[in-house]
mmCIF file of C-alpha atoms in Angstrom:
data_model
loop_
_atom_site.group_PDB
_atom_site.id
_atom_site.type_symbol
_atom_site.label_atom_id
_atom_site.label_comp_id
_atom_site.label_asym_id
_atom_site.label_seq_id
_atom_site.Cartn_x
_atom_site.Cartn_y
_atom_site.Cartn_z
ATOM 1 C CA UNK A 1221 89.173 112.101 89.537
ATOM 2 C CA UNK A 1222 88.584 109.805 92.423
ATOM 3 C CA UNK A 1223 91.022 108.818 95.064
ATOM 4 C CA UNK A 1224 94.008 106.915 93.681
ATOM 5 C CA UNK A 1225 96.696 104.945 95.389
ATOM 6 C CA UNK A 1226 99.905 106.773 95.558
ATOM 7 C CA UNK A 1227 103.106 104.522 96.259
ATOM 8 C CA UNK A 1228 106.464 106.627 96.877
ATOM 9 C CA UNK A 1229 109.999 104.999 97.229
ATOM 10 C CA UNK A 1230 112.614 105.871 99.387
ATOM 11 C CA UNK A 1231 116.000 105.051 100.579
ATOM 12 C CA UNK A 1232 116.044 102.363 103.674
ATOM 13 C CA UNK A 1233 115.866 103.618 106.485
ATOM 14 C CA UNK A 1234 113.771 107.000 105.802
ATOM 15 C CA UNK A 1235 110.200 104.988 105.851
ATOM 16 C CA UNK A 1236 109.294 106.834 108.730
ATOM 17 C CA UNK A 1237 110.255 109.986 108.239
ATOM 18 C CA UNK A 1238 108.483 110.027 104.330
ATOM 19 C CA UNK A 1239 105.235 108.760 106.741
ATOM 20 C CA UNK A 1240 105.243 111.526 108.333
ATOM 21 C CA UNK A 1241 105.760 114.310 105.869
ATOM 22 C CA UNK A 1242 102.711 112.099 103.676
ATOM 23 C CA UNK A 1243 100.482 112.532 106.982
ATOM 24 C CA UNK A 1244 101.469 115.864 107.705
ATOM 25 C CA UNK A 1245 100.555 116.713 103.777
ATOM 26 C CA UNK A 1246 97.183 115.799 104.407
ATOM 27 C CA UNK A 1247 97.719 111.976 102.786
ATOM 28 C CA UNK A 1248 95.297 109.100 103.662
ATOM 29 C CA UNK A 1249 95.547 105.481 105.162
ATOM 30 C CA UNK A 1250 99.210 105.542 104.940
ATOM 31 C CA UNK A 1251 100.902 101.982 105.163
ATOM 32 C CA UNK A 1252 104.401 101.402 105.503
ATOM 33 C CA UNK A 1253 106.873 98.430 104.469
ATOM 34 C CA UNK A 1254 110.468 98.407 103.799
ATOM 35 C CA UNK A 1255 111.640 100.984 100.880
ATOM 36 C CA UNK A 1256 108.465 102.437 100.363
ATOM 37 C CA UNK A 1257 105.342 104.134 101.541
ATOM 38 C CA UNK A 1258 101.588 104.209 99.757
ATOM 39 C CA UNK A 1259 98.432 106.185 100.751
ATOM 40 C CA UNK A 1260 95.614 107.473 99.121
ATOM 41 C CA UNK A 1261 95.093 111.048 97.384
ATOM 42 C CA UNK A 1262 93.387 112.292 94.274
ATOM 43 C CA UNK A 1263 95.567 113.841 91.553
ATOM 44 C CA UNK A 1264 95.689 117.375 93.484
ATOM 45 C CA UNK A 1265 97.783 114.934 95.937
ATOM 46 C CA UNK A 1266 100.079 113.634 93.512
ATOM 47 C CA UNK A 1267 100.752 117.326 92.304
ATOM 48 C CA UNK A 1268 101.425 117.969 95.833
ATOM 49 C CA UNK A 1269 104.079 115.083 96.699
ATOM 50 C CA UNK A 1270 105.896 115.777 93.477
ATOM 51 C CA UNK A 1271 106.466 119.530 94.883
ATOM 52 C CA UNK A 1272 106.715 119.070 98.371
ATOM 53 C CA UNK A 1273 108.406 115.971 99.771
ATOM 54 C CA UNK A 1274 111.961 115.714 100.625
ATOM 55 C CA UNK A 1275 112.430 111.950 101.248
ATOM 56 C CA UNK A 1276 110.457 110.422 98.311
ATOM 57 C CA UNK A 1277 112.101 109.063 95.496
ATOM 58 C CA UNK A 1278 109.297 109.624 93.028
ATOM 59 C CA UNK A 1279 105.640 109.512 93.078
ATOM 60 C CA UNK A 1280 103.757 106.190 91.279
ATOM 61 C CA UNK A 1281 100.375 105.793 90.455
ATOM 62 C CA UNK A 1282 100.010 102.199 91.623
ATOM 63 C CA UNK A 1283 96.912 101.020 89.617
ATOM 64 C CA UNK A 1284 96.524 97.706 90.730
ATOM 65 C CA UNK A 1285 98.392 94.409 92.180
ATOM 66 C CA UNK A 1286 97.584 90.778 91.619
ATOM 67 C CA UNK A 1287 98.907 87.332 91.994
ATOM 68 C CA UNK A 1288 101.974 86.859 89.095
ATOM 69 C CA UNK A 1289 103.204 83.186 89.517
ATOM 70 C CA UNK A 1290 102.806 82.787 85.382
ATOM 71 C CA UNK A 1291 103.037 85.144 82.833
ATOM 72 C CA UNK A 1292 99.491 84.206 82.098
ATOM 73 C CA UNK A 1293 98.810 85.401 85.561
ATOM 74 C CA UNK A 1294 100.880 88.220 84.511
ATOM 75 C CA UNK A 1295 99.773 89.444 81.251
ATOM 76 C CA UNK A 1296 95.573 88.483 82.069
ATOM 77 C CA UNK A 1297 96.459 91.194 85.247
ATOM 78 C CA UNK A 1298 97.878 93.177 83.389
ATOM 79 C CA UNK A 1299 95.286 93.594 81.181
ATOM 80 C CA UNK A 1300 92.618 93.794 83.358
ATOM 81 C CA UNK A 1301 94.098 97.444 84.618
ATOM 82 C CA UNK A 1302 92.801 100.619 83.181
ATOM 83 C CA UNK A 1303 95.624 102.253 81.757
ATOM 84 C CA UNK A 1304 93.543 103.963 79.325
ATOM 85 C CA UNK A 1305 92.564 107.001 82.169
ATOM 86 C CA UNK A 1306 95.899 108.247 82.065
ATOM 87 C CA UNK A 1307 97.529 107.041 78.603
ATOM 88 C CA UNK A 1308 96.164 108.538 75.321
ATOM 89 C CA UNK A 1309 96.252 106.825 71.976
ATOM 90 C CA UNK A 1310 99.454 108.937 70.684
ATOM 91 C CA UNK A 1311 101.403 108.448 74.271
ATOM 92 C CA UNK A 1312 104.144 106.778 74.747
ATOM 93 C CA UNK A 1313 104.163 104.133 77.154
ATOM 94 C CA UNK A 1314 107.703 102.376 78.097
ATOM 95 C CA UNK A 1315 108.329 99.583 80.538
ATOM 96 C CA UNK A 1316 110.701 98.789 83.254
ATOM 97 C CA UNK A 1317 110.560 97.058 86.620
ATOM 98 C CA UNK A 1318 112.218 94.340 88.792
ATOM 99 C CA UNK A 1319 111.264 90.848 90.213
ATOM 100 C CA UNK A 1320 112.258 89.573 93.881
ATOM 101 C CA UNK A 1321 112.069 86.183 95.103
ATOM 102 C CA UNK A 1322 108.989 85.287 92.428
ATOM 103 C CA UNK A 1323 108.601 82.602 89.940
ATOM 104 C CA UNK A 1324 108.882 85.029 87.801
ATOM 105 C CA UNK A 1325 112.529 85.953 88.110
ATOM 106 C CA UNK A 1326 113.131 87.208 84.437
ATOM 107 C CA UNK A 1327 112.926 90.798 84.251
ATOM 108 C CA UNK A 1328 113.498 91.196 79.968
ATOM 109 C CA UNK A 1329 110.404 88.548 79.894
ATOM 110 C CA UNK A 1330 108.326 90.199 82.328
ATOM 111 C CA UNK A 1331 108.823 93.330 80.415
ATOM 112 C CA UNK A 1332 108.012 91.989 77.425
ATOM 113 C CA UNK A 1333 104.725 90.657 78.992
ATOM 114 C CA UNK A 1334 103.705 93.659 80.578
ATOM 115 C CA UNK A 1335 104.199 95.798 77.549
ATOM 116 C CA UNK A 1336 102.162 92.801 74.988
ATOM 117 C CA UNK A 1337 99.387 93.554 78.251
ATOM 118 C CA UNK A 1338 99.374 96.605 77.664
ATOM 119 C CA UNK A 1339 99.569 97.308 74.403
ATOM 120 C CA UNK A 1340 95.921 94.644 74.081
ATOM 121 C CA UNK A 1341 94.544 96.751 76.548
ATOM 122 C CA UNK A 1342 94.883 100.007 74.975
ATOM 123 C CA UNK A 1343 94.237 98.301 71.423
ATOM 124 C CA UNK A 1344 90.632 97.378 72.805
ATOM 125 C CA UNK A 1345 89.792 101.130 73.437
ATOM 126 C CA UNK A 1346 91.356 102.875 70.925
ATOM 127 C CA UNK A 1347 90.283 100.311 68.489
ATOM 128 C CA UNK A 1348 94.378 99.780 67.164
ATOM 129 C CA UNK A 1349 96.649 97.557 66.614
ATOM 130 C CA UNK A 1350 99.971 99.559 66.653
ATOM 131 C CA UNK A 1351 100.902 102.564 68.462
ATOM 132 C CA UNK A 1352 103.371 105.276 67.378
ATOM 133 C CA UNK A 1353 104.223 106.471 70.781
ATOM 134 C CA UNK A 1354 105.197 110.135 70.044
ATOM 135 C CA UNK A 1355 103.404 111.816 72.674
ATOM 136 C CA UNK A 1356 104.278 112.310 75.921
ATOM 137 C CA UNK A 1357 105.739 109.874 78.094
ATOM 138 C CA UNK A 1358 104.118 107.670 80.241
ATOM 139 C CA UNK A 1359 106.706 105.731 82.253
ATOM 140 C CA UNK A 1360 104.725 102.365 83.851
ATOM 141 C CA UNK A 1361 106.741 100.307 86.386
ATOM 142 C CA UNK A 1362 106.130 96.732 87.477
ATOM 143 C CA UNK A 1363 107.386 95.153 90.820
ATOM 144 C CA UNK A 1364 107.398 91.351 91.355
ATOM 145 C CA UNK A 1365 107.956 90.270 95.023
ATOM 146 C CA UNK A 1366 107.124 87.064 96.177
ATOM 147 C CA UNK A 1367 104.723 86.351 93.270
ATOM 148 C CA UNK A 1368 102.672 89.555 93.454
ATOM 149 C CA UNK A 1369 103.031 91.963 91.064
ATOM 150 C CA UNK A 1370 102.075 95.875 91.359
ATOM 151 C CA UNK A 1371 101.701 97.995 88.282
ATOM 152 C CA UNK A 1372 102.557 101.628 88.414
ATOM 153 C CA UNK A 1373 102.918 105.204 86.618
ATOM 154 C CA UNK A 1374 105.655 107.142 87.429
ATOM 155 C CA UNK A 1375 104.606 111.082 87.618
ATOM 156 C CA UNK A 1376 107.625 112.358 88.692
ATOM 157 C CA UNK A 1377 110.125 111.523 85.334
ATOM 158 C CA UNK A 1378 113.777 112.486 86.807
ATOM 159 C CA UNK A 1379 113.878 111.077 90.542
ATOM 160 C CA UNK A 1380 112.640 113.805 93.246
ATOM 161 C CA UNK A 1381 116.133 113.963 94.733
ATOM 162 C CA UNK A 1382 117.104 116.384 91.419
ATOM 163 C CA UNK A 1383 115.841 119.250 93.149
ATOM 164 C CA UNK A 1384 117.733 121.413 90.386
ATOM 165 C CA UNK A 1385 120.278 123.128 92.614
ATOM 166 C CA UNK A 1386 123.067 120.575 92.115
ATOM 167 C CA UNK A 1387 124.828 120.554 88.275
ATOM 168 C CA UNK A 1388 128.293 119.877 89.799
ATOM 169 C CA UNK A 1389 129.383 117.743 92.626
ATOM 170 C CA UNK A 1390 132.244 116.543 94.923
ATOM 171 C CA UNK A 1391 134.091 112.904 94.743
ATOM 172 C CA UNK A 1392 131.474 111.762 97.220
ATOM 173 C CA UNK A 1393 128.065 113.779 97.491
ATOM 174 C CA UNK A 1394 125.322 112.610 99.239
ATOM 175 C CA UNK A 1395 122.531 112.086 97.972
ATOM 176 C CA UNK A 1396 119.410 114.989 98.372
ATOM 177 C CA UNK A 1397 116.980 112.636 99.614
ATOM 178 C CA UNK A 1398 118.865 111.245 102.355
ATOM 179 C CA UNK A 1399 120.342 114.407 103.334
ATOM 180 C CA UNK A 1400 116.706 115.735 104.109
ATOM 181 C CA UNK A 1401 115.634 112.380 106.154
ATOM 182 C CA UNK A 1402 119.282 113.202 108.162
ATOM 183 C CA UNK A 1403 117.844 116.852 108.669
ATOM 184 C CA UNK A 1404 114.344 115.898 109.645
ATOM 185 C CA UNK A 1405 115.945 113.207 112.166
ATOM 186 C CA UNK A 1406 118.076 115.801 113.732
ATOM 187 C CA UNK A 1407 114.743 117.985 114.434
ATOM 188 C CA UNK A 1408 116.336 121.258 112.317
ATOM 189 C CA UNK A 1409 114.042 123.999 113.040
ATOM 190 C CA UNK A 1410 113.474 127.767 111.800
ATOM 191 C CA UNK A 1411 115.935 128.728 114.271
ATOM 192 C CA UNK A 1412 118.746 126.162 114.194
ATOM 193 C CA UNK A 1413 122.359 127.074 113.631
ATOM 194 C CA UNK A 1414 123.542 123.998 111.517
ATOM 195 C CA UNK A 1415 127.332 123.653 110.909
ATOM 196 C CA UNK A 1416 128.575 121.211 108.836
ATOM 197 C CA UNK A 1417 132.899 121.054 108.901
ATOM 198 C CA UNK A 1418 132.650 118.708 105.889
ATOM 199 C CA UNK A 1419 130.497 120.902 103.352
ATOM 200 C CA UNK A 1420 131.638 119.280 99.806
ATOM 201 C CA UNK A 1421 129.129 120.640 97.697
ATOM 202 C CA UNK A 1422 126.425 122.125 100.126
ATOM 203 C CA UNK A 1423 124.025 118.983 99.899
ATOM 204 C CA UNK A 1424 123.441 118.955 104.113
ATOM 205 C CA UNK A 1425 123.395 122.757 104.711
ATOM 206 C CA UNK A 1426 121.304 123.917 101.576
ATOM 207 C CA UNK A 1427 118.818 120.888 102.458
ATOM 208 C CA UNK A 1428 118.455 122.326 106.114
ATOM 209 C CA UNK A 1429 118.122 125.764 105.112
ATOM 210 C CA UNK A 1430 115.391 124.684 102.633
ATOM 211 C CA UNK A 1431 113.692 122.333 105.428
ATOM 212 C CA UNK A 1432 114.364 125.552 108.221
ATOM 213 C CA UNK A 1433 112.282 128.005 105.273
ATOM 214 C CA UNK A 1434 110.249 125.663 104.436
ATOM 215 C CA UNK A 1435 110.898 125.803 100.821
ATOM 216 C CA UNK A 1436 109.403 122.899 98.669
ATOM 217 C CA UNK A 1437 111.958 121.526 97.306
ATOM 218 C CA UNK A 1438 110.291 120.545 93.794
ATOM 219 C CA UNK A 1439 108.929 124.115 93.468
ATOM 220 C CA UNK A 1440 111.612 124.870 90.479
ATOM 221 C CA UNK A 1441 111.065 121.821 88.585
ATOM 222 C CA UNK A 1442 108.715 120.066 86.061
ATOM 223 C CA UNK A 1443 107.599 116.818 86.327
ATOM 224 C CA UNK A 1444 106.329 113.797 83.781
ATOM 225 C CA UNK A 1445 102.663 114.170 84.405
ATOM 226 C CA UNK A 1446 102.614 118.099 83.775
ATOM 227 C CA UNK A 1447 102.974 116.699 80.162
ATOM 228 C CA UNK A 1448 100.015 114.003 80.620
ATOM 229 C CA UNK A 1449 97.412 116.437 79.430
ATOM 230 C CA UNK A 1450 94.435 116.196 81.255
ATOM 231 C CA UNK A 1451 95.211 117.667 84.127
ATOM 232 C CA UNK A 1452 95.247 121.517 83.685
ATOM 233 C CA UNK A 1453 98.999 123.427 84.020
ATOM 234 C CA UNK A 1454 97.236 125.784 86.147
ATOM 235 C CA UNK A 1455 96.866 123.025 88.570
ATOM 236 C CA UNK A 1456 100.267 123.080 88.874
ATOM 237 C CA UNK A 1457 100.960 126.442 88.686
ATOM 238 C CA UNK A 1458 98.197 127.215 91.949
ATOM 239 C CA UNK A 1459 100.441 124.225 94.106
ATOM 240 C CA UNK A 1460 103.763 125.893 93.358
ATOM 241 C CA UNK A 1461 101.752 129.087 94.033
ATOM 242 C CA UNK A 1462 100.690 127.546 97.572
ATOM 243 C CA UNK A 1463 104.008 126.193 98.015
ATOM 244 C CA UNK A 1464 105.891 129.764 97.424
ATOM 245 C CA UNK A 1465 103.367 131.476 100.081
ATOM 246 C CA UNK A 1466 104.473 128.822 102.710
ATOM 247 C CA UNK A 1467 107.942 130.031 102.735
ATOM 248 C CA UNK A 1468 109.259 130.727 106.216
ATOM 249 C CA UNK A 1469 110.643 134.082 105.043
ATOM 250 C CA UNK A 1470 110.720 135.145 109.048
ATOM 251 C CA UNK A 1471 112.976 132.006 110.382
ATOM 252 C CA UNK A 1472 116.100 132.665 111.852
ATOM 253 C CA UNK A 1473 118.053 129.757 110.366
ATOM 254 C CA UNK A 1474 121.624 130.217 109.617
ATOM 255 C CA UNK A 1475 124.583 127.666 108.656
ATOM 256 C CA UNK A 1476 128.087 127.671 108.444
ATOM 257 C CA UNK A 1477 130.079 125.323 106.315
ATOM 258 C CA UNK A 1478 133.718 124.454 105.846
ATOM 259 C CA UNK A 1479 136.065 122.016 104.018
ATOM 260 C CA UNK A 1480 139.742 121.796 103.516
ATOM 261 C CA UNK A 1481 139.266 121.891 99.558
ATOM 262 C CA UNK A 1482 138.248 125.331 98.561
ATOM 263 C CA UNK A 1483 136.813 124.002 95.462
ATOM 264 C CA UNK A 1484 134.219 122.522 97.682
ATOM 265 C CA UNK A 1485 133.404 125.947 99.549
ATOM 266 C CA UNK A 1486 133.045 127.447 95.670
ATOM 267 C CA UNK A 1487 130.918 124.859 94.565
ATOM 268 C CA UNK A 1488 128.727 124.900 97.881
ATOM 269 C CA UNK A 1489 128.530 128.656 97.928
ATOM 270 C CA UNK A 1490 127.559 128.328 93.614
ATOM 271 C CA UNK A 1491 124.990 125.376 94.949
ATOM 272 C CA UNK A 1492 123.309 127.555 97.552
ATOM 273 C CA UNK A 1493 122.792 130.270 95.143
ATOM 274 C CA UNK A 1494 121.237 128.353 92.842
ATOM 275 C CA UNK A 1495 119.005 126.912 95.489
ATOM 276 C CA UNK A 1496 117.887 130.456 96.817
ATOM 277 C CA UNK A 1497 119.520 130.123 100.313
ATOM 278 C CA UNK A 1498 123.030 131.562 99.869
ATOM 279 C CA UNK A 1499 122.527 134.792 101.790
ATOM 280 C CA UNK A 1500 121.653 131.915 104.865
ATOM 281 C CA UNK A 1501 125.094 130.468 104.544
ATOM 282 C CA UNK A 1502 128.517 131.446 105.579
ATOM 283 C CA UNK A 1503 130.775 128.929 103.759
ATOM 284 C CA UNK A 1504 135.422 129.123 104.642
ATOM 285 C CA UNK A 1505 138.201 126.972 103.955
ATOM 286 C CA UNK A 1506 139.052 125.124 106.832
ATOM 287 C CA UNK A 1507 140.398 122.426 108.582
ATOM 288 C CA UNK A 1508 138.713 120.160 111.323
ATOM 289 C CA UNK A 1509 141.633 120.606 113.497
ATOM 290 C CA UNK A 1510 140.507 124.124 113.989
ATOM 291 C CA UNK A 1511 136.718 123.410 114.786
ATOM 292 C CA UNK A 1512 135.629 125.730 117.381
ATOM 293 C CA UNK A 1513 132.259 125.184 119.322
ATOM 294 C CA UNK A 1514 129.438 127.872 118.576
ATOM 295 C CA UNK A 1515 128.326 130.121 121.180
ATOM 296 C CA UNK A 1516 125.151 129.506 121.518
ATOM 297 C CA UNK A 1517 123.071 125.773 120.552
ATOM 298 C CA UNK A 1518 123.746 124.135 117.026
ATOM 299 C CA UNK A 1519 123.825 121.025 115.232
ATOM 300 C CA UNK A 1520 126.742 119.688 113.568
ATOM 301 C CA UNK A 1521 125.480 117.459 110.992
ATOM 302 C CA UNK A 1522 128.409 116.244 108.328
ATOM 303 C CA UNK A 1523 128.990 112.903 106.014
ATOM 304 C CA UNK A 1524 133.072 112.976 107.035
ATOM 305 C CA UNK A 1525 135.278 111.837 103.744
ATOM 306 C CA UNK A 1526 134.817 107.276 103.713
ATOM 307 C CA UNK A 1527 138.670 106.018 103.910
ATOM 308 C CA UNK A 1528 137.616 103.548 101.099
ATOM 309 C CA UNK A 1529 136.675 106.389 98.822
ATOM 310 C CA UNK A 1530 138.353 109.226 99.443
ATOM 311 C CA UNK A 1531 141.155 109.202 101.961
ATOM 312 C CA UNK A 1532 143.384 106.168 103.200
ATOM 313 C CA UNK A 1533 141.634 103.790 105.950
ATOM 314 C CA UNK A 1534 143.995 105.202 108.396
ATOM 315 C CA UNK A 1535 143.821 108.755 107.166
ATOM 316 C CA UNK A 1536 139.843 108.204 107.426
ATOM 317 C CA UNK A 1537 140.745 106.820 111.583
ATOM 318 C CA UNK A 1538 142.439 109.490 112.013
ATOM 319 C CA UNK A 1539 140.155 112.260 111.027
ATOM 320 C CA UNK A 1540 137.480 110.169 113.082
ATOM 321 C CA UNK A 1541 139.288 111.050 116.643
ATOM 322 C CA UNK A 1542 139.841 114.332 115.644
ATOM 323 C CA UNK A 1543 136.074 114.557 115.532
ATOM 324 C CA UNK A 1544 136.133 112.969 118.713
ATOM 325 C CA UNK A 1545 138.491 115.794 120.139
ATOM 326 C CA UNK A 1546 136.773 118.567 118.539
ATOM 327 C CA UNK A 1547 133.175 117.701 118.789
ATOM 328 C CA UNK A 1548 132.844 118.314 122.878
ATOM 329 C CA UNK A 1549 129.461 117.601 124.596
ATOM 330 C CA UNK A 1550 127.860 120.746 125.907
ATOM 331 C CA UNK A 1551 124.386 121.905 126.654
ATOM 332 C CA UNK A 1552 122.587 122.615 123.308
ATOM 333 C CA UNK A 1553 124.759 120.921 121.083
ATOM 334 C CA UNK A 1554 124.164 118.094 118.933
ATOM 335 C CA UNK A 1555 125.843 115.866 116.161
ATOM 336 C CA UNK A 1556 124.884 113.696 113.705
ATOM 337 C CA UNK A 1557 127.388 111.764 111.788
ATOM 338 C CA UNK A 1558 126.755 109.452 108.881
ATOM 339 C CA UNK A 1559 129.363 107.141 108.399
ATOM 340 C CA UNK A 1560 130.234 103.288 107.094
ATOM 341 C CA UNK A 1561 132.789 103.021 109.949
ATOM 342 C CA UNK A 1562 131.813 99.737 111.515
ATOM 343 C CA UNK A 1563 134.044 101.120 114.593
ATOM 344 C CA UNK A 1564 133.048 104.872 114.293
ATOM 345 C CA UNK A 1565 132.027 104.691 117.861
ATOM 346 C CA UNK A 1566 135.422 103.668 119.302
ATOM 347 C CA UNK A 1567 137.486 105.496 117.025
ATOM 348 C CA UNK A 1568 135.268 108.705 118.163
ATOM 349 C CA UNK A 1569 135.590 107.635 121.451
ATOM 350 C CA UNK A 1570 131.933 108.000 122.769
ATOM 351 C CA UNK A 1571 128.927 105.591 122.080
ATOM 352 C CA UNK A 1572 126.224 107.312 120.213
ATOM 353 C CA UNK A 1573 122.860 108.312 122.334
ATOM 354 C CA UNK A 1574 120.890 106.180 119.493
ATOM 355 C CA UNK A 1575 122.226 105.010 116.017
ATOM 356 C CA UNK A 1576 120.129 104.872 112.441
ATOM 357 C CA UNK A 1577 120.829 102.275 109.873
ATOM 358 C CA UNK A 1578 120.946 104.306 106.173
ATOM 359 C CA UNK A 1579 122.441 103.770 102.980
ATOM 360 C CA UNK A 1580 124.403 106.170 101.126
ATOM 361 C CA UNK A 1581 123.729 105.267 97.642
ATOM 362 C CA UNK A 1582 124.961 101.486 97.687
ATOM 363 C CA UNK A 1583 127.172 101.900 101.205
ATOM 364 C CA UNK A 1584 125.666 100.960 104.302
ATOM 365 C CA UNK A 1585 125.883 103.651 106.909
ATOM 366 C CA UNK A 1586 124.694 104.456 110.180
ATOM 367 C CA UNK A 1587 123.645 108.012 111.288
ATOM 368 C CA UNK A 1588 125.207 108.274 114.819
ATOM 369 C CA UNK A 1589 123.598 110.860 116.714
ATOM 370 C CA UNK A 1590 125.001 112.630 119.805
ATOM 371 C CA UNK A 1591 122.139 114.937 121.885
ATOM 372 C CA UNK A 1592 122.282 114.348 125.537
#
């Protein structure tokens, strides 16, 4: 198949780092803008992103954009896309999207137009009228923003940042995604000794240890297109392959977790199992009080409890100049702290050497990060 162009979504703030694990991957004119990154690949690159990249949301076949002020504009562009090399007559072909600052601004109607599009497009090929839509499923996506629209397959089916390692959860988990761009930012290596005081269910320590070994982190889990058809399973049975003999079985990565809830060390400890990086993790009750610095260099990296979630605003203050106390500058150590805290800084009582903007599912963070 000849080169497509493969659009992949991620969470504010991580544009750069997904731009860099696409370039590193071997991925082709990559162009940036806010929440997403596209490039160009064939289908052995799509196989690829699905397996191996930590900050992308999913992985969309974009198969063409055009001017969408009407729905005429809409449904003739639509049409004029050929959905046919990737959706057979049997497939299923659902439809869902948004629309941002467009003429255009009802999504149900846009829907509807995209699918009527669609639907006249495949008709013409397959020489029908009506389509059953048992076979596999072929998720297409539409985006509307300021009166362009982009139409899309999704490869990927459940979002990338189910990396299969996670059933169970604490009150306020962060998300797998963003827990990798945190890692990447804070330079983890194969050697690191990452400690994270407020483990809750493992995400940050099993997402460095994966990063450290260099484990792909889709390499246990199926995806939409493996159903597709026409590209052979043992396509995607040679990339996990490759992926599996690029495991850093050598590195010297360890972490140590701890939380006051010992539910949370269980369900971190059950987490890291499942993720194949337990026997890299020593996991305790404990309190932040009794944070002790390492010997040797580290990198705390922790998403403290949010007052407004999980502990009183106060509570939340308090626990913030404990940090403060506990987290001492030395030579080799580092800390990054994601937190909503508009006055994390003074309640930590040192400025941060640089600051991130992020967002923790809907909450707007910042990623303070203390290295000099």
């Amino acid at each position: 198949m000849e080169k497509l162009t493969i659009c992949c979504p991620c969470l504010f703030g991580l544009e750069s780092v997904l731009s860099g694990e696409i370039r590193r991957m071997g991925g082709e004119e990559v162009q940036v803008t806010d929440g997403k990154v596209t490039f160009q690949g064939d289908f052995s690159m799509v196989i690829k992103a699905n397996i191996q990249l930590r900050t992308a949301e999913r992985v969309l076949i974009q198969l063409g954009s055009f001017p969408a002020r009407t729905f005429t504009e809409l449904f003739d562009g639509t049409a004029a896309l050929p959905f046919e090399d990737f959706i057979g007559s049997l497939d299923a072909f659902p439809v869902k999207g948004w629309s941002l600052n467009s003429q255009l601004h009802s999504v149900p109607d846009c829907q509807s137009i995209v699918k009527k599009a669609v639907v006249k497009r495949l008709g013409s090929v397959y020489h029908k009228t009506w389509f059953e839509e048992t076979g596999p499923v072929h998720q297409i996506q539409f985006s509307i923003h300021k009166d362009m629209a982009a139409l899309m397959l999704d490869t990927s089916g459940q979002g990338l940042h189910k990396r299969g390692y996670r059933a169970n959860s604490t009150l306020a988990p962060i998300k797998e995604t963003l827990a990798a761009g945190i890692i990447d930012l804070a330079h983890v290596r194969r050697d690191t000794l990452v400690i994270d005081p407020f483990c809750g269910s493992g995400t940050l320590l099993i997402e460095s240890a994966l990063h450290a070994l260099r484990i792909a982190p889709g390499m246990r889990r199926h995806f939409a297109a493996e159903r597709w058809g026409f590209v052979p399973e043992a396509r995607w049975n040679t990339a996990r392959e490759e992926a599996h003999a690029g495991i850093a079985r050598d590195a010297r990565f360890r972490g140590i977790g701890g939380d006051l809830d010992p539910e949370a060390v269980a369900l971190t400890l059950d987490n890291a199992r499942k993720a194949g990086v337990a026997s890299r993790l020593r996991v305790t009750q404990a309190d932040i009080t009794d944070f002790k610095l390492p010997e040797g260099p580290a990198a705390v990296i922790c998403n403290p409890p949010y007052g407004e979630r999980l502990l009183e605003i106060r509570q939340a203050e308090e626990l913030y100049r404990t940090m403060g106390r506990v987290f001492q500058p030395r030579e080799g150590m580092s800390y990054y702290i994601i937190s909503p805290h508009e006055e994390f800084e003074s309640l930590f009582g040192r400025k941060a050497d640089k600051r991130r903007k992020l967002y923790n599912g809907m909450i707007k963070c910042q990623l303070f990060m203390y290295y000099k």
